[in-house]
Amino acid sequence: MVAVVDVARVAGVSTATVSRVLNGHPSVREETRQRVEAAMQSLNYRVTVAARSLRTSRTRMVLALVPDFANPYYAEIVRGLGASAREHDYELLLCDTGLSEARERTVAQMLNRHFYDGVVCMDPYTTQQMVSEEVRSLPWVACSEFVPDEQIPHVSIDHRLAAKDAVLYLLAKGHRRIALINSDERYLYAQQRRDGYRDALREAGLQERADYIQIVGGIDHPLGELAARRLLALDQPPTAVFAVADTLAIGAIKATMASGRQVPDDLAVVGFDDVPLASIFEPALTTIAQPRRELGEHAMQLLLRRIAGEMPSSVTLAHTLVVRRSA
Amino acid sequence: MVAVVDVARVAGVSTATVSRVLNGHPSVREETRQRVEAAMQSLNYRVTVAARSLRTSRTRMVLALVPDFANPYYAEIVRGLGASAREHDYELLLCDTGLSEARERTVAQMLNRHFYDGVVCMDPYTTQQMVSEEVRSLPWVACSEFVPDEQIPHVSIDHRLAAKDAVLYLLAKGHRRIALINSDERYLYAQQRRDGYRDALREAGLQERADYIQIVGGIDHPLGELAARRLLALDQPPTAVFAVADTLAIGAIKATMASGRQVPDDLAVVGFDDVPLASIFEPALTTIAQPRRELGEHAMQLLLRRIAGEMPSSVTLAHTLVVRRSA
DNA sequence: TTGTACGCGTTATCAT
DNA sequence: ATGATAACGCGTACAA
């Protein structure tokens, strides 16, 4: 393995000078710098992160905790994180936390190895709450989900307002019987979107109906089908439904069409997230889009400032209502 | 930061003994081991990877190069990789290579940092060919895609045979006019699936028709729509089509239905990969499923053997034809 | 069975 | 502007 000492020998300088060149230190004569760089070239020198890290306790590597790789929602966020990281000469690595508490320990170990300069966490807030204090000692920011009332910087949209917008849109279309399909109210986003749904109804002077609220415990599309079947079986079925996830919305559409009804004529459906499938599915989904890439970019910027010792405040980004055919 | 020397002091032993305990070395008296472990506990000691790596030039971390995070095809492979890695006390990290040759340099840098014990590469073979020799000096295996005629162990299905099976199924259903929608024949899988298509036709004594072969250059569903529109506009349109990717197949179905025709009655469609969307879409897709999780598990096993200094031979796993409604 | 002492490759301090 | 050298935390050869 070729080390700084080898480069130094070839360039006819000391290891200190090589190190200075390596780190762009200004106090190196131009001619010397060139000689050193030539030597690095010819020897094909590569810095050894382990050694550097041992010395500086910095690796210029950051870790993102991704709850679920199969969920395309995260893909674009990860792109944003990566782009922003590379821009500042950091390398982004990913870890699939798999939504399972069993993996929690493994992840904790990873974090405890004194290896990453910082962490972007996208896990649901229940999981985040479990993360031990010691681990949190490293620079840490949350993206998308976050623990309310905690001093951890995060970036997110205003889920409550977004949900309200979705329902206001249905109201504007003339709907008065609007149902909610929610996933699992242990998630923060689920609580907030439910609140937004209520806000809109209240603002329209409508009474909330318990039988119009379906909490199905997850976001897989069969759960959406189940919810829709229940809603359609009511004496007075809703004419529109707001689902807190696109997958749930698509399930709802499938069940509606399977029952011989039409979307959006018999039941208008609005989803949330604008996953790729939303535009592919027939009828294409009206949904709330999150600025996923920007979410990632901002989260990384927050993290880099944390690493630099600052304590930046959280940011909230704007959502969009994407109107397609389903409502 | 608490180091071995601290543990040693508290336990009343030398750093060497602490190290031995840490690495499960047998020659430590039970009582001593317990004392050391207690000390580690009370001090909340965590090994510093950087230091260990510097000493051993091992990190027990492996890297997977993922061409495209947004493609759910890789999610399950990654799960397999991760499970298998953890089973052997390795940690899996991921890097989004983003299918772009611009990123190639960055990735090369990551690999060159002497940091990972090995690499699982899922990039298309054109990209793999560009990876420089020096980088390949680390333990390296390919998963899914691979460079033919190279001595790099890989795991994959037999794409050619799988494609042949798909087309044989259509033939068995009585179809004689069968088209092919291919993506980009620079990809190995695309070449192989095209060959399989030909194999089946030849075996059935059918002539290959140039106008039945649509090469669209990618796998996004609008490309599938385009191809289907072209096929349906022919004087003698096909009655069935084999698309080399589910997304293409879905595009084809959309275009078919948009033209007022029915799937599978007017055009039967078979896809490839069995992505999640395949079972959600209406009509649900008949497709070839790859054993994705096993692909990942086997790839990691190959890699770990490479790391151990062996040179295992490649493995081919079995595919399955999943019959649903589209054909 | 346990301890002493050195070196892995790098950066930073203090000289010069 | 550059050089000598001491750490950083760990594993291991060699000694005891």
XYZ file of C-alpha atoms (C1' of nucleotides) in Angstrom:
686
model
C 0.000 0.000 0.000
C 1.384 3.369 -0.996
C 1.370 5.908 1.818
C 2.260 9.562 2.265
C 5.791 8.590 3.147
C 6.226 7.026 -0.293
C 4.916 10.117 -1.990
C 7.212 12.218 0.166
C 10.242 10.204 -0.826
C 9.466 10.416 -4.555
C 8.729 14.131 -4.385
C 11.750 14.808 -2.246
C 9.793 16.450 0.553
C 8.587 15.515 4.048
C 5.347 13.762 4.889
C 4.162 16.980 6.470
C 4.307 18.737 3.138
C 2.494 15.941 1.390
C -0.225 16.178 3.987
C -0.451 19.926 3.454
C -0.871 19.464 -0.268
C -3.464 16.812 0.380
C -5.500 19.181 2.491
C -5.084 22.229 0.333
C -3.092 24.113 2.908
C -2.142 27.511 1.455
C 1.418 27.682 2.721
C 2.965 25.459 0.050
C 5.055 26.842 -2.749
C 3.399 26.312 -6.091
C 6.382 24.456 -7.469
C 6.498 22.099 -4.485
C 2.815 21.424 -4.752
C 3.189 20.445 -8.356
C 6.045 18.086 -7.578
C 3.989 16.432 -4.856
C 0.954 16.120 -7.050
C 3.038 14.563 -9.781
C 4.384 12.044 -7.306
C 0.871 11.181 -6.134
C -0.160 10.679 -9.721
C 2.712 8.459 -10.645
C 2.360 6.341 -7.529
C -1.421 6.319 -7.806
C -1.685 7.387 -4.206
C -5.031 7.176 -2.432
C -5.656 8.463 1.036
C -6.509 5.841 3.626
C -9.687 6.943 5.338
C -9.052 4.813 8.368
C -5.790 6.549 9.157
C -7.127 9.975 8.490
C -10.177 9.291 10.592
C -8.083 7.975 13.447
C -6.200 11.224 13.467
C -8.996 13.699 12.898
C -12.030 11.743 14.044
C -13.707 12.865 10.855
C -14.510 10.692 7.882
C -16.464 12.986 5.594
C -18.989 10.194 5.421
C -22.568 10.593 6.525
C -25.238 8.010 6.973
C -28.901 8.069 6.050
C -31.300 5.747 7.819
C -33.964 4.638 5.364
C -36.984 2.857 6.839
C -37.912 0.980 3.694
C -36.035 0.654 0.460
C -39.024 -0.758 -1.337
C -40.889 2.492 -0.857
C -40.140 4.736 -3.826
C -41.000 7.737 -1.724
C -37.488 7.672 -0.330
C -35.624 7.284 -3.604
C -35.865 10.897 -4.609
C -35.080 12.124 -1.122
C -31.952 10.016 -1.193
C -30.990 11.604 -4.498
C -31.282 15.017 -2.935
C -29.267 13.968 0.075
C -26.551 12.497 -2.107
C -26.281 15.448 -4.452
C -26.045 17.891 -1.609
C -23.499 15.764 0.217
C -21.210 15.374 -2.776
C -21.377 19.083 -3.386
C -19.643 19.538 -0.068
C -17.247 16.652 -0.513
C -19.111 14.325 1.737
C -20.007 10.804 0.816
C -23.498 9.503 1.550
C -24.062 5.969 2.672
C -27.359 4.298 3.265
C -28.648 1.821 5.740
C -31.949 0.020 5.419
C -33.437 0.071 8.884
C -36.219 -2.140 7.644
C -38.910 -0.664 9.856
C -38.180 -3.389 12.329
C -37.342 -2.846 15.924
C -35.252 -5.981 15.791
C -32.802 -4.141 13.601
C -32.639 -1.292 15.996
C -29.709 -2.774 17.844
C -27.668 -3.345 14.709
C -28.229 0.190 13.610
C -27.308 1.469 17.016
C -24.075 -0.453 16.733
C -23.288 1.107 13.396
C -23.773 4.514 14.848
C -21.760 3.711 17.892
C -18.712 2.750 15.953
C -17.496 6.306 15.925
C -17.514 6.221 12.245
C -19.928 8.567 10.571
C -19.716 12.308 10.839
C -23.480 12.577 11.025
C -26.852 10.959 10.473
C -30.017 11.809 8.579
C -32.867 9.834 10.050
C -36.094 9.160 8.191
C -37.494 6.592 10.564
C -40.937 7.085 12.027
C -40.919 9.056 15.187
C -41.740 6.155 17.426
C -38.484 4.568 16.300
C -36.629 7.815 16.653
C -37.745 8.100 20.224
C -36.114 4.793 21.004
C -32.705 5.883 19.847
C -30.548 6.118 22.891
C -28.965 9.275 24.135
C -25.407 8.167 23.553
C -26.079 7.621 19.889
C -27.687 10.985 19.535
C -24.459 12.547 20.594
C -23.455 12.598 16.960
C -24.772 15.281 14.633
C -28.275 14.191 13.858
C -31.133 15.605 11.803
C -34.524 14.231 10.889
C -36.105 14.281 7.475
C -39.786 13.892 6.711
C -40.733 12.416 10.070
C -39.536 13.920 13.315
C -40.116 13.869 17.015
C -42.253 16.810 17.999
C -41.081 19.054 20.816
C -37.512 17.897 20.479
C -34.501 20.005 19.788
C -33.506 18.012 16.739
C -33.466 20.017 13.510
C -35.711 18.547 10.855
C -37.072 19.271 7.433
C -40.592 18.370 6.406
C -43.695 19.671 4.748
C -46.691 20.834 6.753
C -48.657 17.617 6.630
C -51.631 19.092 8.393
C -51.946 21.957 5.969
C -51.393 19.678 2.974
C -54.159 17.349 4.082
C -56.397 20.292 4.639
C -55.688 21.485 1.095
C -56.566 18.084 -0.305
C -59.913 18.070 1.460
C -60.600 21.718 0.612
C -60.179 20.729 -3.011
C -62.823 18.051 -2.648
C -65.100 20.520 -0.898
C -64.580 23.008 -3.720
C -65.652 20.315 -6.136
C -68.962 20.224 -4.288
C -68.446 17.130 -2.154
C -70.023 17.124 1.274
C -69.695 13.494 2.249
C -65.927 13.057 2.482
C -64.279 10.080 4.107
C -60.756 9.595 5.449
C -58.603 6.513 5.043
C -55.791 6.713 7.553
C -52.895 4.329 8.077
C -51.600 4.152 11.614
C -51.983 7.035 13.981
C -48.809 6.143 15.789
C -47.087 7.877 12.903
C -46.802 11.580 13.265
C -47.756 12.249 9.646
C -50.914 10.221 10.132
C -51.956 12.294 13.124
C -51.211 15.495 11.305
C -53.035 14.547 8.128
C -56.020 13.489 10.165
C -55.970 16.889 11.859
C -55.839 18.586 8.461
C -58.854 16.595 7.338
C -60.741 17.800 10.402
C -59.627 21.384 9.874
C -61.107 21.433 6.400
C -64.396 19.895 7.477
C -64.717 22.305 10.361
C -63.942 25.243 8.127
C -66.728 24.120 5.814
C -69.057 23.808 8.764
C -69.407 20.066 8.304
C -69.878 17.555 11.060
C -67.265 14.821 11.377
C -68.761 11.340 11.038
C -67.112 8.443 12.826
C -68.177 5.950 10.178
C -66.326 7.956 7.550
C -63.005 7.486 9.265
C -61.221 4.258 8.426
C -57.982 3.538 10.247
C -56.435 0.523 8.607
C -53.038 0.231 10.275
C -50.767 0.402 7.248
C -50.376 1.684 3.722
C -50.463 -1.467 1.597
C -53.041 -1.229 -1.134
C -55.148 -4.184 -0.003
C -55.839 -2.159 3.132
C -57.137 0.601 0.908
C -59.436 -1.875 -0.798
C -60.737 -3.025 2.534
C -61.462 0.511 3.679
C -63.264 1.391 0.461
C -65.422 -1.707 0.643
C -66.477 -0.753 4.129
C -67.231 2.817 3.133
C -69.227 1.807 0.080
C -71.291 -0.576 2.167
C -72.579 2.224 4.392
C -76.208 3.305 4.189
C -75.082 6.689 3.117
C -71.716 6.146 1.440
C -69.285 9.046 0.933
C -68.917 10.659 -2.475
C -65.249 11.363 -1.958
C -62.371 10.016 0.036
C -59.024 11.343 1.121
C -56.414 8.625 1.636
C -53.233 9.487 3.516
C -51.103 7.471 1.068
C -51.209 6.875 -2.666
C -51.096 3.134 -2.192
C -54.201 3.309 -0.035
C -55.884 5.534 -2.613
C -55.127 3.060 -5.365
C -56.512 0.231 -3.312
C -59.645 2.278 -2.783
C -59.990 2.874 -6.511
C -59.560 -0.801 -7.276
C -62.295 -1.747 -4.818
C -64.601 0.937 -6.154
C -64.220 -0.182 -9.739
C -64.492 -3.820 -8.742
C -67.906 -2.983 -7.269
C -69.028 -1.651 -10.623
C -68.773 2.000 -9.642
C -66.775 4.656 -11.438
C -63.935 6.881 -10.244
C -64.255 9.824 -9.924
C -67.986 9.902 -10.746
C -69.256 7.651 -7.975
C -66.325 8.150 -5.661
C -63.640 10.787 -5.985
C -60.272 9.764 -4.562
C -57.329 11.892 -3.454
C -54.044 10.382 -2.360
C -50.843 11.605 -0.782
C -47.168 11.523 -1.815
C -47.324 11.370 -5.612
C -45.361 8.154 -5.908
C -44.442 7.112 -9.469
C -47.380 4.751 -9.585
C -49.802 7.643 -9.085
C -49.335 8.874 -12.633
C -49.183 5.419 -14.183
C -52.303 3.984 -12.661
C -55.640 4.282 -14.474
C -57.359 6.527 -13.577
C -54.322 8.607 -12.716
C -54.309 9.813 -9.156
C -55.039 13.271 -7.842
C -52.648 13.634 -4.953
C -50.450 15.813 -2.773
C -46.859 15.961 -3.985
C -43.986 16.487 -1.606
C -40.856 18.232 -2.879
C -38.861 15.125 -2.234
C -35.592 16.108 -3.767
C -35.585 19.446 -1.949
C -36.474 17.666 1.260
C -33.271 15.684 0.858
C -31.147 18.637 -0.138
C -32.275 20.733 2.784
C -31.843 17.891 5.225
C -28.241 17.439 4.154
C -27.587 21.135 4.456
C -28.949 21.082 7.978
C -26.750 18.128 8.796
C -23.613 19.744 7.450
C -24.297 22.778 9.581
C -24.801 20.540 12.596
C -21.468 18.927 11.850
C -19.939 22.378 11.682
C -21.168 22.922 15.211
C -24.141 25.136 14.485
C -27.668 24.462 15.631
C -29.842 25.424 12.667
C -33.568 25.617 13.045
C -35.948 23.285 11.257
C -37.397 24.061 7.856
C -40.805 23.474 6.367
C -41.163 23.142 2.607
C -44.178 23.704 0.419
C -46.349 20.891 -0.928
C -48.378 20.851 -4.144
C -51.753 19.516 -5.112
C -51.448 17.534 -8.336
C -54.805 17.269 -10.036
C -55.241 14.262 -12.295
C -58.267 12.167 -13.039
C -59.295 10.431 -9.842
C -60.823 13.537 -8.266
C -13.376 8.846 23.880
C -13.037 5.639 25.814
C -10.346 3.317 24.451
C -8.993 -0.127 25.235
C -6.488 1.383 27.578
C -9.307 2.756 29.722
C -11.014 -0.591 29.831
C -7.711 -2.187 30.713
C -7.155 0.153 33.607
C -10.613 -0.404 35.048
C -10.386 -4.172 34.635
C -6.879 -4.258 36.027
C -5.401 -5.989 32.983
C -3.305 -5.006 29.973
C -4.599 -3.658 26.680
C -3.544 -6.888 25.039
C -5.959 -8.831 27.177
C -8.771 -6.445 26.443
C -8.065 -6.886 22.782
C -8.123 -10.631 23.137
C -11.497 -10.509 24.829
C -12.730 -8.206 22.120
C -11.773 -10.685 19.443
C -12.938 -13.794 21.246
C -9.457 -15.169 21.598
C -9.649 -18.483 23.483
C -6.633 -18.054 25.714
C -8.268 -15.840 28.294
C -9.268 -17.107 31.694
C -13.008 -17.061 32.180
C -12.771 -14.905 35.247
C -10.560 -12.364 33.484
C -12.905 -12.210 30.524
C -15.795 -11.448 32.808
C -13.903 -8.683 34.522
C -13.021 -7.143 31.177
C -16.538 -7.412 29.887
C -17.874 -5.770 33.000
C -15.431 -2.923 32.516
C -16.502 -2.487 28.901
C -20.101 -2.375 30.019
C -19.595 0.160 32.724
C -17.488 2.398 30.508
C -19.819 1.880 27.563
C -16.845 1.029 25.410
C -17.249 0.891 21.611
C -14.541 -0.249 19.295
C -13.222 2.408 16.947
C -13.423 1.023 13.440
C -10.862 3.414 12.097
C -8.174 2.209 14.452
C -9.007 -1.423 13.998
C -9.097 -1.022 10.253
C -5.771 0.723 10.230
C -4.274 -2.231 12.017
C -5.977 -5.054 10.191
C -6.913 -3.441 6.894
C -10.345 -4.939 7.365
C -13.534 -3.119 8.218
C -16.199 -5.817 8.003
C -18.088 -3.394 5.836
C -19.081 -4.161 2.294
C -20.505 -1.924 -0.347
C -23.266 -2.524 -2.864
C -23.418 -0.409 -5.978
C -27.060 0.163 -6.887
C -27.731 1.646 -10.321
C -31.069 3.158 -9.463
C -32.765 3.501 -6.136
C -36.066 4.383 -7.680
C -36.259 0.967 -9.267
C -38.015 -1.365 -6.826
C -36.357 -4.299 -8.516
C -33.281 -3.681 -6.396
C -35.023 -3.270 -3.061
C -35.526 -6.957 -2.453
C -32.029 -7.833 -3.671
C -30.663 -5.341 -1.182
C -32.665 -7.031 1.568
C -31.077 -10.333 0.658
C -27.622 -8.820 0.594
C -28.146 -7.170 3.949
C -29.550 -10.232 5.673
C -26.748 -12.413 4.445
C -24.127 -9.846 5.398
C -25.395 -9.392 8.926
C -25.511 -13.113 9.382
C -21.755 -13.108 8.961
C -21.190 -9.978 11.013
C -20.651 -7.738 8.074
C -22.354 -4.441 7.606
C -23.845 -3.550 4.235
C -23.703 -0.042 2.896
C -25.221 1.218 -0.282
C -24.209 3.679 -2.894
C -26.512 5.013 -5.575
C -24.455 5.008 -8.745
C -27.296 6.758 -10.501
C -26.746 5.097 -13.853
C -24.656 8.064 -14.842
C -21.151 7.906 -16.122
C -20.536 11.270 -14.528
C -20.825 9.593 -11.170
C -18.378 6.943 -12.177
C -15.414 8.919 -10.893
C -16.965 9.537 -7.509
C -17.712 5.897 -7.110
C -14.218 4.982 -8.139
C -12.928 7.294 -5.449
C -15.056 5.622 -2.818
C -13.689 2.285 -3.786
C -10.180 3.572 -3.867
C -10.239 4.792 -0.347
C -9.121 1.423 0.925
C -12.166 1.218 2.944
C -14.572 -1.543 2.070
C -13.726 -5.186 2.341
C -15.596 -5.924 -0.854
C -18.112 -4.809 -3.428
C -21.299 -6.193 -4.933
C -21.906 -4.510 -8.247
C -25.300 -4.395 -9.934
C -24.434 -1.867 -12.577
C -25.041 -2.699 -16.223
C -22.167 -4.428 -17.850
C -21.145 -1.484 -19.951
C -20.507 0.429 -16.737
C -18.773 -2.523 -15.163
C -16.388 -2.692 -18.072
C -15.315 0.861 -17.416
C -14.306 0.186 -13.850
C -10.577 0.443 -13.761
C -8.267 -2.410 -12.977
C -6.919 -0.912 -9.797
C -10.364 -0.737 -8.304
C -11.100 -4.296 -9.197
C -8.248 -5.352 -7.006
C -10.712 -5.515 -4.157
C -12.969 -8.513 -3.753
C -15.679 -7.963 -6.284
C -18.757 -9.859 -7.390
C -21.551 -9.010 -9.792
C -25.232 -9.503 -9.171
C -27.914 -9.668 -11.802
C -25.864 -8.075 -14.565
C -22.327 -9.183 -15.298
C -19.593 -8.928 -17.838
C -19.560 -12.056 -19.948
C -16.297 -13.932 -20.413
C -14.773 -12.344 -17.344
C -13.426 -14.084 -14.317
C -15.670 -12.188 -11.946
C -18.031 -14.386 -9.968
C -21.643 -13.440 -10.438
C -25.140 -14.557 -9.607
C -28.011 -14.210 -12.000
C -30.925 -15.999 -13.553
C -30.750 -17.410 -17.060
C -32.350 -14.479 -18.835
C -32.319 -16.207 -22.161
C -34.127 -19.239 -20.886
C -36.588 -17.132 -18.916
C -37.497 -15.101 -21.975
C -37.888 -18.276 -23.958
C -40.267 -19.609 -21.297
C -42.343 -16.459 -21.470
C -42.735 -16.744 -25.217
C -43.335 -20.500 -25.065
C -46.239 -19.725 -22.750
C -47.735 -17.390 -25.338
C -47.214 -20.012 -28.035
C -48.924 -22.602 -25.870
C -51.868 -20.239 -25.575
C -52.178 -20.449 -29.346
C -50.526 -17.173 -30.321
C -48.567 -17.153 -33.551
C -48.013 -13.438 -34.064
C -45.836 -12.490 -31.112
C -43.975 -9.211 -30.864
C -41.019 -8.181 -28.727
C -40.563 -4.877 -26.924
C -36.933 -4.542 -26.008
C -35.217 -1.789 -24.061
C -31.603 -1.188 -24.977
C -29.482 -3.935 -26.415
C -26.370 -2.508 -24.865
C -27.598 -4.205 -21.720
C -26.651 -7.799 -21.439
C -30.070 -8.841 -20.158
C -31.667 -7.214 -23.190
C -29.497 -9.195 -25.558
C -30.174 -12.385 -23.704
C -33.914 -11.905 -23.496
C -34.020 -11.108 -27.198
C -32.137 -14.343 -27.865
C -34.630 -16.252 -25.744
C -37.487 -14.746 -27.725
C -35.840 -15.967 -30.906
C -35.182 -19.403 -29.458
C -38.863 -19.884 -28.745
C -39.992 -18.725 -32.174
C -37.456 -20.945 -33.869
C -38.496 -23.921 -31.792
C -42.089 -23.312 -32.892
C -41.000 -23.102 -36.503
C -42.031 -19.467 -36.758
C -40.327 -16.843 -38.851
C -38.988 -13.782 -37.042
C -40.539 -10.547 -38.333
C -38.540 -7.342 -38.177
C -41.639 -5.205 -37.730
C -42.549 -7.152 -34.613
C -39.369 -6.117 -32.857
C -39.507 -2.768 -31.131
C -36.322 -1.513 -29.537
C -37.227 1.555 -27.538
C -34.021 2.416 -25.711
C -35.247 2.327 -22.122
C -37.796 0.860 -19.743
C -39.997 3.816 -18.837
C -43.639 3.065 -19.425
C -44.234 5.796 -22.018
C -41.764 3.905 -24.188
C -43.940 0.853 -23.832
C -46.949 2.879 -24.945
C -45.052 4.090 -27.955
C -44.041 0.590 -28.954
C -47.563 -0.747 -28.590
C -49.030 2.047 -30.675
C -46.583 1.209 -33.424
C -47.354 -2.478 -33.242
C -51.109 -1.958 -33.268
C -50.806 0.275 -36.297
C -49.308 -2.500 -38.405
C -51.332 -4.047 -41.200
C -51.157 -7.326 -39.448
C -50.771 -6.480 -35.771
C -49.478 -9.072 -33.313
C -51.886 -10.862 -30.979
C -49.345 -11.044 -28.196
C -46.311 -9.195 -27.013
C -43.406 -9.993 -24.749
C -41.899 -6.932 -23.075
C -38.507 -7.242 -21.437
C -39.611 -5.149 -18.449
C -42.841 -4.830 -16.489
C -42.885 -1.085 -16.930
C -42.786 -1.504 -20.689
C -45.528 -4.106 -20.491
C -47.719 -1.751 -18.501
C -47.147 1.021 -20.990
C -48.178 -1.382 -23.730
C -51.346 -2.280 -21.895
C -52.223 1.359 -21.368
C -51.813 2.118 -25.065
C -53.832 -0.936 -26.027
C -56.719 -0.035 -23.787
C -56.534 3.593 -24.831
C -57.072 2.434 -28.415
C -60.289 0.717 -27.376
C -58.845 -2.778 -27.459
C -58.895 -5.277 -24.624
C -56.072 -7.015 -22.788
C -55.606 -9.946 -23.029
C -58.314 -10.577 -25.650
C -57.001 -8.323 -28.397
C -53.427 -8.270 -27.231
C -51.885 -10.537 -24.640
C -49.002 -9.000 -22.717
C -46.203 -10.637 -20.765
C -43.679 -8.639 -18.768
C -40.475 -9.344 -16.916
C -39.314 -8.864 -13.299
C -42.553 -8.975 -11.328
C -42.141 -5.563 -9.746
C -44.725 -4.653 -7.094
C -46.737 -2.707 -9.628
C -47.269 -5.858 -11.694
C -49.782 -7.261 -9.245
C -51.443 -3.936 -8.484
C -52.098 -2.823 -12.009
C -55.370 -3.685 -13.763
C -55.266 -6.057 -15.507
C -52.615 -7.665 -13.329
C -49.516 -8.600 -15.231
C -48.375 -12.034 -16.317
C -44.630 -11.873 -15.930
C -41.347 -13.593 -15.194
C -40.353 -13.363 -11.540
C -36.749 -13.337 -10.457
C -35.857 -14.766 -7.045
C -34.627 -11.388 -5.961
C -33.980 -12.042 -2.345
C -32.043 -15.200 -3.128
C -30.109 -13.332 -5.758
C -28.938 -10.979 -3.032
C -28.232 -13.700 -0.519
C -26.153 -15.703 -2.943
C -24.280 -12.660 -4.149
C -23.245 -11.835 -0.604
C -22.167 -15.386 0.014
C -20.001 -15.261 -3.079
C -18.509 -12.001 -1.923
C -17.688 -13.278 1.536
C -15.918 -16.223 -0.019
C -13.988 -13.874 -2.265
C -12.986 -11.897 0.789
C -11.836 -15.116 2.390
C -9.526 -15.570 -0.554
C -11.471 -18.186 -2.456
C -12.536 -17.889 -6.064
C -16.052 -19.340 -6.139
C -17.744 -19.990 -9.425
C -20.830 -18.125 -10.534
C -24.324 -19.312 -9.783
C -27.507 -19.288 -11.803
C -30.846 -19.268 -10.020
C -34.248 -20.362 -11.253
C -36.903 -17.958 -12.478
C -40.679 -18.430 -12.367
C -43.507 -17.594 -14.709
C -46.254 -15.825 -12.790
C -49.543 -16.118 -14.641
C -52.033 -13.354 -13.935
C -54.614 -11.715 -16.134
C -52.731 -9.916 -18.905
C -51.863 -13.085 -20.840
C -2.480 -17.086 30.723
C -0.997 -12.379 30.530
C 1.967 -8.129 29.642
C 5.293 -4.969 26.910
C 6.118 -2.520 23.015
C 5.819 -1.453 18.267
C 3.614 0.016 13.993
C -0.490 0.710 10.854
C -1.039 5.975 7.764
C -2.284 10.318 8.770
C -2.390 15.124 10.696
C -0.839 18.783 13.776
C 2.443 21.042 16.767
C 6.555 23.036 17.122
C 10.753 24.000 15.218
C 13.709 25.854 11.718
C 7.855 27.512 3.331
C 9.224 23.222 5.092
C 10.779 19.347 8.296
C 10.921 16.255 12.493
C 7.975 13.962 15.440
C 4.296 12.858 18.538
C -0.050 11.319 18.820
C -4.834 8.845 17.295
C -6.732 3.426 19.091
C -5.937 -1.062 18.065
C -3.803 -5.856 17.269
C 0.005 -8.861 17.697
C 4.842 -10.781 18.003
C 7.509 -11.736 21.505
C 8.541 -12.185 26.377
C 7.538 -13.613 30.784
